[in-house]
């Protein structure tokens, strides 16, 4: 089979991080756009990408791209795509997607047309008229932006942020893929000591551990494409074995986590246990007012922030305390994500570098202190 074109969406602001990850796993012909990276590879790369990419939201096969301003153009465009290269005559192929700023603005109508075109294509290839769709799942996705249509097949299933270790979370969790990006921007290495004084459900600590110990984030879960007949199961087996062999069990990495909320402490301990890194972390209940920023320790955190006026005032007081407690220099760098536009004023120090990121729909800044 010829090289497959893949597309991986990611958080806005993490494109450079994801590009480096894709280069590392062997992706070729990499193209970067806002919130998305495309690249080429084979089925081994497909499996490796799902298992190993920490900042990708999912791994999609990009079947094709074309312009369409009428339903007939949409139908013919989809019908021309090589769906039979992946979808068998018994497989399920539901359709979902979205449309923005396009002549074809009715999503239900577009879904219907894409499905009809897929059926007609597969009818011709398999010489059958009815599809039971009782086999493996091939989720077809389409995006229509400014009349440009892109059609994908999803290989991941559940989003890649679902690592398998965080079945429970606190009220304001940070998404695993965003946490992994922050960890990468903090340049966490195998010999680092790190601390999160607002550990919440432990996501930043776990993602830091995965990075430092070279643990593939997808090892504890499965993916839709694992059930596809078109991919030999030995490919998945080999890629999982490679990922397991790559784990750095001799790393000197260690992590500390604190939270004033006892439920968050218990939750972090449980999630670290599920992630298999509990021996690398120490978690306890503590107030930020008692925090001591030890020399040589990298601090990162997603501190609480309020949406109502009273909560916002409390958050601003908290930022001031953090500024007093965090050394924030080359010996003890700090990485703090916050949506507050005046964070630096309350923290008392201007960041050495900032990066705009999105935590869900909330626009944030990653404030980096390392000088």
XYZ file of C-alpha atoms in Angstrom:
371
model
C 0.000 0.000 0.000
C 1.130 3.523 -0.742
C 1.988 5.896 2.059
C -1.027 7.021 4.055
C -1.707 10.679 4.781
C -2.536 11.291 8.432
C -3.896 14.346 10.224
C -3.601 15.003 13.943
C -5.513 17.894 15.523
C -3.987 19.490 18.607
C -4.483 22.386 21.027
C -3.773 25.779 19.470
C -0.285 26.750 20.599
C 1.100 23.198 20.703
C 1.729 22.726 16.980
C 5.528 22.923 17.311
C 5.491 20.407 20.157
C 3.388 17.938 18.171
C 5.528 18.416 15.068
C 8.605 17.375 17.063
C 6.759 14.311 18.387
C 5.691 13.267 14.883
C 9.252 13.699 13.597
C 10.486 11.523 16.456
C 8.144 8.617 15.607
C 9.117 8.674 11.925
C 6.363 10.727 10.281
C 7.289 12.084 6.841
C 6.320 15.117 4.741
C 5.066 16.971 7.817
C 2.887 20.036 7.254
C 1.895 22.400 10.064
C -1.290 24.468 10.157
C -3.268 26.074 12.985
C -4.371 23.339 15.355
C -3.450 20.517 12.997
C -0.449 18.584 11.672
C -0.515 16.360 8.581
C 2.124 13.767 7.730
C 2.700 10.539 5.824
C 3.424 7.025 7.036
C 2.349 3.394 6.980
C 0.268 1.201 9.299
C 3.180 0.925 11.742
C 3.239 4.724 11.991
C -0.538 4.665 12.506
C -0.155 2.372 15.514
C 2.912 4.215 16.819
C 1.188 7.586 16.555
C -1.806 6.407 18.578
C 0.396 4.831 21.237
C 3.116 7.464 21.518
C 1.869 10.954 20.605
C 1.266 12.856 23.845
C -0.154 16.121 22.458
C -2.287 14.898 19.533
C -6.052 14.806 20.059
C -6.518 11.859 17.710
C -5.009 10.210 14.616
C -7.059 10.546 11.430
C -6.512 9.082 7.984
C -7.010 11.930 5.518
C -8.790 10.353 2.550
C -9.034 13.442 0.381
C -9.622 17.153 -0.005
C -11.727 19.032 -2.564
C -13.936 22.078 -3.131
C -17.726 21.772 -3.008
C -20.440 24.409 -3.130
C -23.258 22.069 -4.219
C -24.474 18.739 -2.883
C -23.626 17.135 -6.217
C -20.000 18.290 -5.905
C -19.916 16.942 -2.345
C -21.381 13.616 -3.495
C -18.967 13.189 -6.402
C -15.988 14.291 -4.305
C -16.658 11.676 -1.631
C -17.553 8.989 -4.185
C -14.106 9.407 -5.769
C -12.281 8.558 -2.518
C -10.686 5.086 -2.003
C -12.898 4.018 0.913
C -12.486 0.329 0.000
C -8.782 0.522 0.924
C -9.928 0.469 4.542
C -13.644 -0.318 4.879
C -14.694 -3.931 4.347
C -18.112 -5.003 3.054
C -19.310 -5.892 6.585
C -17.834 -2.925 8.408
C -19.716 -0.004 9.975
C -19.088 3.460 8.547
C -21.151 6.145 10.316
C -20.637 9.776 9.326
C -20.227 12.955 11.351
C -18.735 16.376 10.697
C -19.147 20.133 10.681
C -19.424 23.084 8.315
C -18.160 26.655 8.784
C -18.500 29.655 6.475
C -19.573 27.477 3.549
C -22.386 27.278 0.996
C -23.167 23.776 2.288
C -24.065 24.854 5.805
C -26.614 22.194 6.808
C -24.616 19.554 8.692
C -27.412 16.911 8.688
C -27.803 17.310 4.926
C -24.044 17.033 4.401
C -23.933 13.924 6.599
C -26.644 12.345 4.482
C -24.853 13.136 1.216
C -21.476 11.867 2.474
C -23.081 8.639 3.689
C -24.908 8.146 0.397
C -21.709 8.716 -1.593
C -19.799 6.253 0.593
C -22.504 3.626 0.103
C -22.492 4.100 -3.669
C -18.704 3.836 -3.815
C -18.654 0.620 -1.781
C -21.604 -0.833 -3.713
C -19.592 -0.559 -6.912
C -16.453 -2.025 -5.351
C -18.088 -4.958 -3.505
C -20.992 -5.574 -5.912
C -23.550 -5.691 -3.116
C -26.618 -3.554 -2.500
C -27.061 -3.806 1.280
C -24.576 -3.142 4.068
C -25.246 -4.745 7.457
C -22.487 -2.641 9.083
C -22.002 -5.261 11.777
C -18.210 -5.382 11.612
C -15.429 -3.063 12.726
C -16.047 0.661 13.144
C -14.744 3.104 10.542
C -15.914 6.521 11.695
C -15.999 8.834 8.689
C -15.510 12.507 9.535
C -15.797 15.528 7.292
C -14.876 19.162 7.751
C -16.143 21.908 5.457
C -14.494 25.298 5.864
C -14.831 28.088 3.315
C -16.228 25.509 0.843
C -13.133 23.294 1.257
C -14.019 19.697 2.151
C -11.682 17.267 3.910
C -12.768 13.688 4.562
C -11.161 11.501 7.223
C -11.421 8.100 8.875
C -10.786 8.149 12.618
C -8.299 5.527 13.826
C -8.305 6.412 17.530
C -11.883 6.092 18.777
C -11.979 7.900 22.111
C -9.820 11.039 22.074
C -6.133 10.451 22.787
C -6.384 12.562 25.952
C -8.157 9.554 27.478
C -5.048 7.724 28.635
C -6.868 5.306 30.923
C -5.525 6.596 34.247
C -7.982 9.411 34.992
C -11.474 8.003 35.269
C -12.175 10.571 37.969
C -11.174 14.215 38.179
C -11.709 17.305 40.275
C -13.894 20.277 39.334
C -11.357 21.986 37.041
C -9.114 19.381 35.408
C -6.549 20.228 32.783
C -6.763 18.075 29.670
C -4.037 15.422 29.477
C -2.860 16.493 26.014
C -2.525 20.125 27.114
C -0.692 19.044 30.270
C 1.708 17.002 28.139
C 2.390 20.071 25.992
C 3.182 22.180 29.049
C 5.523 19.460 30.300
C 7.298 19.416 26.947
C 7.639 23.210 26.940
C 9.145 22.932 30.427
C 11.802 20.579 28.979
C 11.275 17.881 31.600
C 14.065 15.292 31.505
C 14.769 11.907 33.077
C 16.862 13.340 35.933
C 14.534 16.184 36.973
C 12.719 16.743 40.227
C 9.364 18.427 39.721
C 6.545 19.774 41.846
C 2.909 20.759 41.359
C 1.626 22.664 44.422
C -1.968 22.608 43.062
C -2.010 18.990 41.922
C -5.800 18.638 41.577
C -6.261 15.204 39.993
C -2.544 14.753 39.282
C -2.557 15.215 35.524
C 0.548 17.413 35.252
C 2.501 15.132 37.586
C 1.518 12.012 35.656
C 2.288 13.550 32.265
C 5.662 14.726 33.616
C 6.380 11.188 34.799
C 5.416 9.739 31.432
C 7.708 12.208 29.687
C 10.667 11.657 32.017
C 10.359 7.869 32.014
C 9.579 7.698 28.271
C 6.250 5.953 28.875
C 4.009 5.964 25.799
C 0.750 7.630 26.890
C -1.438 5.173 24.971
C -0.118 1.955 26.499
C -3.043 1.563 28.910
C -5.822 1.842 26.325
C -7.030 0.482 23.004
C -7.869 2.124 19.687
C -10.582 1.673 17.072
C -8.103 0.686 14.363
C -6.908 -2.300 16.394
C -10.024 -4.170 15.220
C -9.542 -3.387 11.526
C -8.949 -6.395 9.269
C -6.840 -4.267 6.952
C -4.117 -3.920 9.640
C -2.289 -7.071 10.705
C -2.540 -7.525 14.461
C 1.221 -8.164 14.579
C 1.766 -4.461 13.816
C -0.012 -3.422 17.020
C 1.746 -6.155 18.985
C 5.174 -5.076 17.725
C 4.553 -1.379 18.372
C 3.322 -2.038 21.913
C 6.393 -4.201 22.569
C 8.690 -1.440 21.273
C 6.953 1.139 23.486
C 7.321 -1.093 26.544
C 11.021 -1.699 25.807
C 11.604 2.051 25.480
C 10.527 2.835 29.057
C 13.417 4.288 31.054
C 13.138 2.398 34.340
C 16.526 3.646 35.559
C 15.649 7.357 35.414
C 16.325 9.487 38.501
C 13.089 11.420 38.040
C 10.922 12.183 41.067
C 7.805 14.294 41.603
C 6.040 16.026 44.500
C 2.428 17.087 44.566
C 0.488 19.175 47.068
C -3.082 20.382 47.355
C -5.064 22.046 50.123
C -8.082 19.845 49.309
C -7.872 16.347 50.866
C -10.150 14.920 48.158
C -7.764 16.165 45.462
C -4.852 14.583 47.309
C -6.662 11.243 47.466
C -7.645 11.547 43.816
C -4.080 12.279 42.716
C -2.767 9.300 44.665
C -5.360 7.032 43.044
C -4.694 8.335 39.529
C -0.924 7.951 39.989
C -1.558 4.357 41.026
C -3.663 3.749 37.900
C -0.943 5.344 35.778
C 1.658 3.021 37.302
C 3.977 5.790 38.506
C 3.044 5.897 42.208
C 6.598 4.986 43.271
C 7.891 8.119 41.537
C 5.646 10.619 43.318
C 4.941 11.841 46.816
C 1.585 13.514 47.423
C 0.361 15.270 50.565
C -2.094 17.887 51.730
C -0.553 21.345 52.061
C -1.400 25.036 51.751
C 0.446 27.142 49.173
C 1.361 29.508 52.009
C 3.620 26.773 53.372
C 5.235 25.976 50.051
C 9.038 26.048 49.827
C 10.465 26.257 46.326
C 13.564 24.066 46.730
C 16.610 24.829 44.541
C 16.778 22.584 41.490
C 13.069 21.736 41.536
C 10.959 22.582 38.486
C 7.543 23.910 39.483
C 4.537 23.785 37.185
C 0.879 24.284 38.009
C -2.638 25.122 36.914
C -3.704 27.286 39.881
C -7.394 27.897 40.654
C -9.090 30.825 38.966
C -12.564 32.221 39.435
C -15.283 33.208 37.003
C -17.320 35.167 39.568
C -16.053 38.376 41.159
C -15.470 36.968 44.645
C -13.676 33.900 43.282
C -11.569 36.128 41.024
C -10.438 38.246 43.984
C -9.448 35.081 45.839
C -7.494 33.869 42.814
C -5.650 37.187 42.606
C -4.657 36.893 46.269
C -3.428 33.399 45.500
C -1.269 34.673 42.615
C 0.350 37.184 44.985
C 1.186 34.428 47.460
C 2.632 32.338 44.619
C 4.858 35.242 43.610
C 6.208 35.390 47.142
C 6.737 31.622 47.407
C 8.052 30.719 43.946
C 11.752 31.449 43.391
C 11.166 31.503 39.626
C 14.716 31.612 38.298
C 17.183 29.512 36.282
C 17.880 27.172 39.197
C 14.193 26.716 40.040
C 12.131 27.442 36.903
C 8.346 27.813 37.069
C 5.644 27.204 34.456
C 2.158 28.478 35.288
C -0.956 28.384 33.115
C -3.628 30.986 33.812
C -6.427 32.796 31.924
C -5.997 35.975 33.996
C -4.671 38.735 31.742
C -3.058 40.521 34.698
C -1.472 37.431 36.227
C 2.030 38.908 36.077
C 0.911 41.999 37.998
C -0.416 39.962 40.901
C 2.447 37.441 40.729
C 4.849 40.360 40.946
C 7.221 39.281 38.180
C 7.127 39.558 34.408
C 7.451 36.189 32.694
C 10.627 35.450 30.753
C 8.431 33.977 28.031
C 4.711 33.535 27.417
C 2.748 31.261 25.125
C -0.946 31.499 24.286
C -2.761 28.217 24.894
C -6.377 27.129 25.176
C -7.650 25.084 28.115
C -10.855 23.866 26.533
C -12.540 27.054 25.300
C -10.694 29.245 27.805
C -7.869 31.361 26.379
C -4.852 31.122 28.681
C -1.210 32.054 28.821
C 1.601 29.769 29.868
C 3.845 32.017 31.971
C 7.416 30.717 31.889
C 10.057 31.811 34.397
C 13.548 30.398 33.853
C 16.090 33.246 34.159
